[in-house]
Amino acid sequence: MEGNLLSEGNVNPQAFKPLKELTYLRLGRNHFRSIPRGLPASLLELYLENNLIEEISETAFNHTTNINVVVLRHNKLDESSIAPLAWINHRNLESLDLSHNNFYLVPSFLPKSLIHLVLAGNQIERIPGYVFAHMEPGLEYLYLSYNKLDGDAIEPESFLGTFNTMTELCLDHNQLTSIPMGINEMTTLHFLRLNNNKIRHISEDAICDPLNENDSHLVALRLENNFLDPRKIPPTAFSCVRSYSSVVLKPQRIK
């Protein structure tokens, strides 16, 4: 039902009530300002991209307790427009796309069950401490490309709760000046993107923990388009990368 003129004003809350087995609903490219009311309890995937959604109320997903995928990219959401109890207690919501909205922070009160989070193309300047710490079993895929993360963006506790689950982390196209704290504690990380930042130095233990001599786990590491001098990178800095051919260091920007 995407690409129409639908909004909360012309969709009756009882419209979906007879659809007892509806699991997949696309309402993208319409005129919704909030999550449509009366969504069926059977819903597993909801696509609301390219609308005008500016709030998610406490009751927006009350009846869709089985929902697994929610796509809200290209809307008008920010960190203050999501009610604290909107979805934090959902046990099945594993994938959430909030890319291309108006977030300045990674939002709090994210679903406990979240595995896949997309926040690319916002204005995010900070990842607050403990923002992922409540998740069970923990976040695996985090996409924060094309934001405004800089040297003060990431706290020691920012990635708490992800150290044993994070598989893919994209922090490319930001303004980071160093390797963020916590990356060297991610024991399951396979893909790391830090290209197109302002990184000038890599310390010996910034990416790989020299005290952890377990199997090399990083499959791909991208660091091109920073301000790095490859000759000054410590020889053990990439010891947890499976193959040195998987490290992309060229080109670098001229200082």
PDB file of C-alpha atoms in Angstrom:
ATOM      1  CA  MET A   1       0.000   0.000   0.000  1.00  0.00           C
ATOM      2  CA  GLU A   2       3.012   2.272  -0.440  1.00  0.00           C
ATOM      3  CA  GLY A   3       3.078   5.423  -2.536  1.00  0.00           C
ATOM      4  CA  ASN A   4      -0.461   6.586  -1.785  1.00  0.00           C
ATOM      5  CA  LEU A   5      -2.091   9.447   0.130  1.00  0.00           C
ATOM      6  CA  LEU A   6      -2.720   7.541   3.345  1.00  0.00           C
ATOM      7  CA  SER A   7      -2.456   9.145   6.791  1.00  0.00           C
ATOM      8  CA  GLU A   8      -3.851   8.632  10.299  1.00  0.00           C
ATOM      9  CA  GLY A   9      -6.690  10.933   9.219  1.00  0.00           C
ATOM     10  CA  ASN A  10      -8.022   8.592   6.532  1.00  0.00           C
ATOM     11  CA  VAL A  11      -7.112   5.104   7.812  1.00  0.00           C
ATOM     12  CA  ASN A  12      -9.783   3.776  10.155  1.00  0.00           C
ATOM     13  CA  PRO A  13      -8.273   2.129  13.291  1.00  0.00           C
ATOM     14  CA  GLN A  14     -10.595  -0.853  12.607  1.00  0.00           C
ATOM     15  CA  ALA A  15      -9.392  -1.258   9.004  1.00  0.00           C
ATOM     16  CA  PHE A  16      -6.913  -4.058   9.728  1.00  0.00           C
ATOM     17  CA  LYS A  17      -8.982  -5.808  12.413  1.00  0.00           C
ATOM     18  CA  PRO A  18     -10.295  -8.659  10.173  1.00  0.00           C
ATOM     19  CA  LEU A  19      -6.777  -9.534   8.963  1.00  0.00           C
ATOM     20  CA  LYS A  20      -5.940 -12.158  11.578  1.00  0.00           C
ATOM     21  CA  GLU A  21      -2.944 -13.602   9.728  1.00  0.00           C
ATOM     22  CA  LEU A  22      -1.353 -10.512   8.177  1.00  0.00           C
ATOM     23  CA  THR A  23       2.388 -10.661   8.864  1.00  0.00           C
ATOM     24  CA  TYR A  24       3.892  -8.204   6.339  1.00  0.00           C
ATOM     25  CA  LEU A  25       2.720  -4.633   5.728  1.00  0.00           C
ATOM     26  CA  ARG A  26       4.258  -1.907   3.570  1.00  0.00           C
ATOM     27  CA  LEU A  27       2.971   1.653   4.057  1.00  0.00           C
ATOM     28  CA  GLY A  28       5.999   3.577   2.811  1.00  0.00           C
ATOM     29  CA  ARG A  29       5.776   6.849   0.858  1.00  0.00           C
ATOM     30  CA  ASN A  30       2.505   7.970   2.439  1.00  0.00           C
ATOM     31  CA  HIS A  31       1.630  10.886   4.739  1.00  0.00           C
ATOM     32  CA  PHE A  32       1.614   9.294   8.198  1.00  0.00           C
ATOM     33  CA  ARG A  33       2.763  11.516  11.086  1.00  0.00           C
ATOM     34  CA  SER A  34       2.488   8.722  13.653  1.00  0.00           C
ATOM     35  CA  ILE A  35       2.368   4.920  13.697  1.00  0.00           C
ATOM     36  CA  PRO A  36      -1.036   3.839  12.307  1.00  0.00           C
ATOM     37  CA  ARG A  37      -3.459   2.644  14.966  1.00  0.00           C
ATOM     38  CA  GLY A  38      -5.147  -0.743  14.914  1.00  0.00           C
ATOM     39  CA  LEU A  39      -2.260  -2.745  13.438  1.00  0.00           C
ATOM     40  CA  PRO A  40      -2.994  -6.488  13.599  1.00  0.00           C
ATOM     41  CA  ALA A  41      -1.461  -8.535  16.415  1.00  0.00           C
ATOM     42  CA  SER A  42      -0.121 -11.024  13.843  1.00  0.00           C
ATOM     43  CA  LEU A  43       2.205  -8.441  12.238  1.00  0.00           C
ATOM     44  CA  LEU A  44       5.882  -9.438  11.963  1.00  0.00           C
ATOM     45  CA  GLU A  45       7.269  -6.810   9.559  1.00  0.00           C
ATOM     46  CA  LEU A  46       6.221  -3.158   9.201  1.00  0.00           C
ATOM     47  CA  TYR A  47       7.651  -0.764   6.607  1.00  0.00           C
ATOM     48  CA  LEU A  48       6.878   2.957   7.087  1.00  0.00           C
ATOM     49  CA  GLU A  49       9.803   4.563   5.267  1.00  0.00           C
ATOM     50  CA  ASN A  50       9.433   7.982   3.608  1.00  0.00           C
ATOM     51  CA  ASN A  51       6.556   9.259   5.701  1.00  0.00           C
ATOM     52  CA  LEU A  52       6.321  12.270   8.025  1.00  0.00           C
ATOM     53  CA  ILE A  53       6.449  10.339  11.301  1.00  0.00           C
ATOM     54  CA  GLU A  54       7.510  12.607  14.153  1.00  0.00           C
ATOM     55  CA  GLU A  55       6.531  10.610  17.236  1.00  0.00           C
ATOM     56  CA  ILE A  56       6.243   7.063  18.536  1.00  0.00           C
ATOM     57  CA  SER A  57       3.795   6.947  21.408  1.00  0.00           C
ATOM     58  CA  GLU A  58       3.837   4.625  24.399  1.00  0.00           C
ATOM     59  CA  THR A  59       0.968   2.595  22.940  1.00  0.00           C
ATOM     60  CA  ALA A  60       2.059   2.544  19.264  1.00  0.00           C
ATOM     61  CA  PHE A  61       3.184  -1.108  19.338  1.00  0.00           C
ATOM     62  CA  ASN A  62       1.087  -2.343  22.289  1.00  0.00           C
ATOM     63  CA  HIS A  63      -0.840  -4.901  20.211  1.00  0.00           C
ATOM     64  CA  THR A  64       1.960  -5.971  17.848  1.00  0.00           C
ATOM     65  CA  THR A  65       3.983  -7.893  20.438  1.00  0.00           C
ATOM     66  CA  ASN A  66       5.293 -10.371  17.848  1.00  0.00           C
ATOM     67  CA  ILE A  67       6.725  -7.723  15.528  1.00  0.00           C
ATOM     68  CA  ASN A  68      10.244  -8.563  14.344  1.00  0.00           C
ATOM     69  CA  VAL A  69      11.203  -5.869  11.788  1.00  0.00           C
ATOM     70  CA  VAL A  70      10.334  -2.135  11.840  1.00  0.00           C
ATOM     71  CA  VAL A  71      11.596   0.187   9.089  1.00  0.00           C
ATOM     72  CA  LEU A  72      11.231   3.932   9.770  1.00  0.00           C
ATOM     73  CA  ARG A  73      13.957   5.420   7.599  1.00  0.00           C
ATOM     74  CA  HIS A  74      13.428   8.857   6.038  1.00  0.00           C
ATOM     75  CA  ASN A  75      11.005  10.233   8.621  1.00  0.00           C
ATOM     76  CA  LYS A  76      11.150  13.107  11.128  1.00  0.00           C
ATOM     77  CA  LEU A  77      12.051  11.298  14.356  1.00  0.00           C
ATOM     78  CA  ASP A  78      14.559  12.418  16.979  1.00  0.00           C
ATOM     79  CA  GLU A  79      15.665  11.056  20.358  1.00  0.00           C
ATOM     80  CA  SER A  80      12.947  12.986  22.246  1.00  0.00           C
ATOM     81  CA  SER A  81      10.071  11.764  20.083  1.00  0.00           C
ATOM     82  CA  ILE A  82      10.161   8.112  21.149  1.00  0.00           C
ATOM     83  CA  ALA A  83       8.234   7.337  24.352  1.00  0.00           C
ATOM     84  CA  PRO A  84      10.371   5.416  26.907  1.00  0.00           C
ATOM     85  CA  LEU A  85       7.959   2.465  26.932  1.00  0.00           C
ATOM     86  CA  ALA A  86       7.214   2.452  23.195  1.00  0.00           C
ATOM     87  CA  TRP A  87       9.153  -0.761  22.495  1.00  0.00           C
ATOM     88  CA  ILE A  88      11.810  -1.344  25.181  1.00  0.00           C
ATOM     89  CA  ASN A  89      10.051  -4.461  26.522  1.00  0.00           C
ATOM     90  CA  HIS A  90       9.409  -6.063  23.139  1.00  0.00           C
ATOM     91  CA  ARG A  91      10.899  -9.554  23.094  1.00  0.00           C
ATOM     92  CA  ASN A  92      10.777 -10.210  19.335  1.00  0.00           C
ATOM     93  CA  LEU A  93      11.755  -6.866  17.765  1.00  0.00           C
ATOM     94  CA  GLU A  94      15.185  -7.702  16.337  1.00  0.00           C
ATOM     95  CA  SER A  95      15.662  -5.282  13.420  1.00  0.00           C
ATOM     96  CA  LEU A  96      15.117  -1.523  13.519  1.00  0.00           C
ATOM     97  CA  ASP A  97      15.941   0.953  10.736  1.00  0.00           C
ATOM     98  CA  LEU A  98      15.979   4.599  11.913  1.00  0.00           C
ATOM     99  CA  SER A  99      18.322   5.903   9.235  1.00  0.00           C
ATOM    100  CA  HIS A 100      17.856   9.363   7.710  1.00  0.00           C
ATOM    101  CA  ASN A 101      15.893  10.930  10.557  1.00  0.00           C
ATOM    102  CA  ASN A 102      16.803  13.814  12.892  1.00  0.00           C
ATOM    103  CA  PHE A 103      18.683  12.039  15.692  1.00  0.00           C
ATOM    104  CA  TYR A 104      21.504  13.871  17.498  1.00  0.00           C
ATOM    105  CA  LEU A 105      22.086  10.992  19.932  1.00  0.00           C
ATOM    106  CA  VAL A 106      21.709   7.242  19.707  1.00  0.00           C
ATOM    107  CA  PRO A 107      18.204   6.967  21.214  1.00  0.00           C
ATOM    108  CA  SER A 108      17.662   5.446  24.653  1.00  0.00           C
ATOM    109  CA  PHE A 109      15.042   2.817  25.504  1.00  0.00           C
ATOM    110  CA  LEU A 110      15.761   0.710  22.410  1.00  0.00           C
ATOM    111  CA  PRO A 111      14.108  -2.743  22.279  1.00  0.00           C
ATOM    112  CA  LYS A 112      15.720  -5.302  24.593  1.00  0.00           C
ATOM    113  CA  SER A 113      15.728  -7.940  21.869  1.00  0.00           C
ATOM    114  CA  LEU A 114      17.415  -5.757  19.215  1.00  0.00           C
ATOM    115  CA  ILE A 115      20.091  -7.415  17.063  1.00  0.00           C
ATOM    116  CA  HIS A 116      20.218  -5.155  13.974  1.00  0.00           C
ATOM    117  CA  LEU A 117      20.173  -1.325  14.311  1.00  0.00           C
ATOM    118  CA  VAL A 118      20.551   1.135  11.419  1.00  0.00           C
ATOM    119  CA  LEU A 119      21.119   4.818  12.290  1.00  0.00           C
ATOM    120  CA  ALA A 120      23.035   5.944   9.202  1.00  0.00           C
ATOM    121  CA  GLY A 121      22.498   9.412   7.762  1.00  0.00           C
ATOM    122  CA  ASN A 122      21.420  11.239  10.925  1.00  0.00           C
ATOM    123  CA  GLN A 123      23.140  14.064  12.835  1.00  0.00           C
ATOM    124  CA  ILE A 124      24.373  11.835  15.665  1.00  0.00           C
ATOM    125  CA  GLU A 125      27.108  13.452  17.750  1.00  0.00           C
ATOM    126  CA  ARG A 126      27.238  11.059  20.702  1.00  0.00           C
ATOM    127  CA  ILE A 127      26.702   7.458  21.754  1.00  0.00           C
ATOM    128  CA  PRO A 128      25.582   7.745  25.400  1.00  0.00           C
ATOM    129  CA  GLY A 129      26.982   5.335  27.974  1.00  0.00           C
ATOM    130  CA  TYR A 130      24.973   2.176  28.679  1.00  0.00           C
ATOM    131  CA  VAL A 131      22.605   2.826  25.736  1.00  0.00           C
ATOM    132  CA  PHE A 132      22.981  -0.832  24.603  1.00  0.00           C
ATOM    133  CA  ALA A 133      23.625  -2.383  28.030  1.00  0.00           C
ATOM    134  CA  HIS A 134      20.051  -3.618  28.630  1.00  0.00           C
ATOM    135  CA  MET A 135      19.850  -5.692  25.454  1.00  0.00           C
ATOM    136  CA  GLU A 136      19.609  -9.496  25.597  1.00  0.00           C
ATOM    137  CA  PRO A 137      21.420 -11.329  24.144  1.00  0.00           C
ATOM    138  CA  GLY A 138      22.988  -8.173  22.641  1.00  0.00           C
ATOM    139  CA  LEU A 139      23.389  -6.078  19.502  1.00  0.00           C
ATOM    140  CA  GLU A 140      25.161  -7.764  16.553  1.00  0.00           C
ATOM    141  CA  TYR A 141      24.930  -5.200  13.717  1.00  0.00           C
ATOM    142  CA  LEU A 142      25.273  -1.426  14.238  1.00  0.00           C
ATOM    143  CA  TYR A 143      25.353   1.025  11.341  1.00  0.00           C
ATOM    144  CA  LEU A 144      26.285   4.637  12.246  1.00  0.00           C
ATOM    145  CA  SER A 145      27.750   5.716   8.906  1.00  0.00           C
ATOM    146  CA  TYR A 146      27.307   9.309   7.713  1.00  0.00           C
ATOM    147  CA  ASN A 147      26.801  10.978  11.087  1.00  0.00           C
ATOM    148  CA  LYS A 148      28.712  13.600  13.112  1.00  0.00           C
ATOM    149  CA  LEU A 149      30.601  11.452  15.601  1.00  0.00           C
ATOM    150  CA  ASP A 150      33.843  13.137  16.654  1.00  0.00           C
ATOM    151  CA  GLY A 151      36.572  12.723  19.271  1.00  0.00           C
ATOM    152  CA  ASP A 152      34.193  13.245  22.215  1.00  0.00           C
ATOM    153  CA  ALA A 153      31.359  11.137  20.832  1.00  0.00           C
ATOM    154  CA  ILE A 154      32.099   7.797  22.447  1.00  0.00           C
ATOM    155  CA  GLU A 155      32.345   7.161  26.196  1.00  0.00           C
ATOM    156  CA  PRO A 156      34.042   4.191  27.925  1.00  0.00           C
ATOM    157  CA  GLU A 157      30.575   2.704  28.573  1.00  0.00           C
ATOM    158  CA  SER A 158      29.068   3.497  25.141  1.00  0.00           C
ATOM    159  CA  PHE A 159      29.405  -0.075  23.812  1.00  0.00           C
ATOM    160  CA  LEU A 160      28.735  -1.864  27.097  1.00  0.00           C
ATOM    161  CA  GLY A 161      26.564  -4.904  26.440  1.00  0.00           C
ATOM    162  CA  THR A 162      27.905  -5.513  22.927  1.00  0.00           C
ATOM    163  CA  PHE A 163      31.401  -6.847  23.668  1.00  0.00           C
ATOM    164  CA  ASN A 164      30.440 -10.505  23.210  1.00  0.00           C
ATOM    165  CA  THR A 165      27.891 -10.082  20.402  1.00  0.00           C
ATOM    166  CA  MET A 166      28.910  -7.279  17.997  1.00  0.00           C
ATOM    167  CA  THR A 167      29.652  -8.734  14.556  1.00  0.00           C
ATOM    168  CA  GLU A 168      29.498  -5.745  12.197  1.00  0.00           C
ATOM    169  CA  LEU A 169      30.226  -2.120  13.173  1.00  0.00           C
ATOM    170  CA  CYS A 170      30.106   0.722  10.631  1.00  0.00           C
ATOM    171  CA  LEU A 171      31.422   4.101  11.832  1.00  0.00           C
ATOM    172  CA  ASP A 172      32.594   5.349   8.428  1.00  0.00           C
ATOM    173  CA  HIS A 173      31.991   8.889   7.150  1.00  0.00           C
ATOM    174  CA  ASN A 174      32.110  10.590  10.537  1.00  0.00           C
ATOM    175  CA  GLN A 175      34.618  12.933  12.203  1.00  0.00           C
ATOM    176  CA  LEU A 176      36.348  10.500  14.547  1.00  0.00           C
ATOM    177  CA  THR A 177      39.908  11.516  15.422  1.00  0.00           C
ATOM    178  CA  SER A 178      40.937   8.213  17.014  1.00  0.00           C
ATOM    179  CA  ILE A 179      39.836   4.571  17.266  1.00  0.00           C
ATOM    180  CA  PRO A 180      36.812   4.554  19.609  1.00  0.00           C
ATOM    181  CA  MET A 181      37.137   3.025  23.076  1.00  0.00           C
ATOM    182  CA  GLY A 182      35.733  -0.459  23.464  1.00  0.00           C
ATOM    183  CA  ILE A 183      36.438  -1.796  19.984  1.00  0.00           C
ATOM    184  CA  ASN A 184      39.371  -3.881  21.251  1.00  0.00           C
ATOM    185  CA  GLU A 185      36.985  -5.608  23.698  1.00  0.00           C
ATOM    186  CA  MET A 186      34.631  -6.851  20.970  1.00  0.00           C
ATOM    187  CA  THR A 187      35.556 -10.518  20.802  1.00  0.00           C
ATOM    188  CA  THR A 188      33.131 -11.462  17.996  1.00  0.00           C
ATOM    189  CA  LEU A 189      33.671  -8.470  15.675  1.00  0.00           C
ATOM    190  CA  HIS A 190      34.118  -9.561  12.035  1.00  0.00           C
ATOM    191  CA  PHE A 191      33.624  -6.363  10.018  1.00  0.00           C
ATOM    192  CA  LEU A 192      34.809  -2.899  11.090  1.00  0.00           C
ATOM    193  CA  ARG A 193      34.480   0.238   8.971  1.00  0.00           C
ATOM    194  CA  LEU A 194      36.322   3.371  10.093  1.00  0.00           C
ATOM    195  CA  ASN A 195      37.070   4.819   6.669  1.00  0.00           C
ATOM    196  CA  ASN A 196      36.451   8.497   5.851  1.00  0.00           C
ATOM    197  CA  ASN A 197      37.113   9.896   9.298  1.00  0.00           C
ATOM    198  CA  LYS A 198      39.930  12.076  10.713  1.00  0.00           C
ATOM    199  CA  ILE A 199      41.963   9.375  12.431  1.00  0.00           C
ATOM    200  CA  ARG A 200      45.677  10.221  12.691  1.00  0.00           C
ATOM    201  CA  HIS A 201      47.090   7.534  14.991  1.00  0.00           C
ATOM    202  CA  ILE A 202      46.421   3.907  15.866  1.00  0.00           C
ATOM    203  CA  SER A 203      47.852   2.671  19.148  1.00  0.00           C
ATOM    204  CA  GLU A 204      49.031  -0.911  19.584  1.00  0.00           C
ATOM    205  CA  ASP A 205      45.895  -2.002  21.455  1.00  0.00           C
ATOM    206  CA  ALA A 206      43.200   0.265  19.960  1.00  0.00           C
ATOM    207  CA  ILE A 207      41.696  -2.392  17.652  1.00  0.00           C
ATOM    208  CA  CYS A 208      43.202  -5.670  18.865  1.00  0.00           C
ATOM    209  CA  ASP A 209      43.684  -6.653  22.488  1.00  0.00           C
ATOM    210  CA  PRO A 210      47.291  -7.917  22.732  1.00  0.00           C
ATOM    211  CA  LEU A 211      46.438  -9.806  25.934  1.00  0.00           C
ATOM    212  CA  ASN A 212      43.725 -11.812  24.187  1.00  0.00           C
ATOM    213  CA  GLU A 213      45.520 -14.407  22.103  1.00  0.00           C
ATOM    214  CA  ASN A 214      42.405 -16.228  20.928  1.00  0.00           C
ATOM    215  CA  ASP A 215      41.751 -16.861  17.237  1.00  0.00           C
ATOM    216  CA  SER A 216      41.936 -13.887  14.909  1.00  0.00           C
ATOM    217  CA  HIS A 217      38.376 -12.742  14.437  1.00  0.00           C
ATOM    218  CA  LEU A 218      38.356  -9.622  12.240  1.00  0.00           C
ATOM    219  CA  VAL A 219      37.590 -10.532   8.629  1.00  0.00           C
ATOM    220  CA  ALA A 220      37.610  -7.022   7.130  1.00  0.00           C
ATOM    221  CA  LEU A 221      38.937  -3.677   8.379  1.00  0.00           C
ATOM    222  CA  ARG A 222      38.579  -0.440   6.427  1.00  0.00           C
ATOM    223  CA  LEU A 223      40.643   2.610   7.376  1.00  0.00           C
ATOM    224  CA  GLU A 224      41.114   4.412   4.075  1.00  0.00           C
ATOM    225  CA  ASN A 225      40.564   8.173   3.697  1.00  0.00           C
ATOM    226  CA  ASN A 226      41.845   9.149   7.127  1.00  0.00           C
ATOM    227  CA  PHE A 227      45.061  10.989   8.038  1.00  0.00           C
ATOM    228  CA  LEU A 228      47.143   7.905   8.797  1.00  0.00           C
ATOM    229  CA  ASP A 229      50.790   7.302   7.963  1.00  0.00           C
ATOM    230  CA  PRO A 230      50.890   3.504   7.434  1.00  0.00           C
ATOM    231  CA  ARG A 231      54.604   3.494   8.317  1.00  0.00           C
ATOM    232  CA  LYS A 232      53.800   4.689  11.843  1.00  0.00           C
ATOM    233  CA  ILE A 233      51.200   2.031  12.641  1.00  0.00           C
ATOM    234  CA  PRO A 234      52.562  -0.432  15.261  1.00  0.00           C
ATOM    235  CA  PRO A 235      53.288  -3.859  13.715  1.00  0.00           C
ATOM    236  CA  THR A 236      50.939  -5.627  16.169  1.00  0.00           C
ATOM    237  CA  ALA A 237      48.030  -3.179  15.724  1.00  0.00           C
ATOM    238  CA  PHE A 238      46.219  -5.608  13.378  1.00  0.00           C
ATOM    239  CA  SER A 239      47.117  -8.870  15.120  1.00  0.00           C
ATOM    240  CA  CYS A 240      43.444  -9.893  15.428  1.00  0.00           C
ATOM    241  CA  VAL A 241      42.787  -9.529  11.682  1.00  0.00           C
ATOM    242  CA  ARG A 242      42.704 -12.901   9.921  1.00  0.00           C
ATOM    243  CA  SER A 243      44.623 -11.685   6.882  1.00  0.00           C
ATOM    244  CA  TYR A 244      46.580  -8.476   6.308  1.00  0.00           C
ATOM    245  CA  SER A 245      45.092  -8.352   2.819  1.00  0.00           C
ATOM    246  CA  SER A 246      41.754  -7.686   4.544  1.00  0.00           C
ATOM    247  CA  VAL A 247      43.015  -4.326   5.884  1.00  0.00           C
ATOM    248  CA  VAL A 248      42.296  -1.389   3.551  1.00  0.00           C
ATOM    249  CA  LEU A 249      44.647   1.509   4.270  1.00  0.00           C
ATOM    250  CA  LYS A 250      44.930   3.278   0.905  1.00  0.00           C
ATOM    251  CA  PRO A 251      44.357   5.990  -0.055  1.00  0.00           C
ATOM    252  CA  GLN A 252      44.937   8.325   2.878  1.00  0.00           C
ATOM    253  CA  ARG A 253      44.262  12.036   2.861  1.00  0.00           C
ATOM    254  CA  ILE A 254      47.097  14.538   2.674  1.00  0.00           C
ATOM    255  CA  LYS A 255      47.615  16.206   6.048  1.00  0.00           C
TER     256      LYS A 255
END
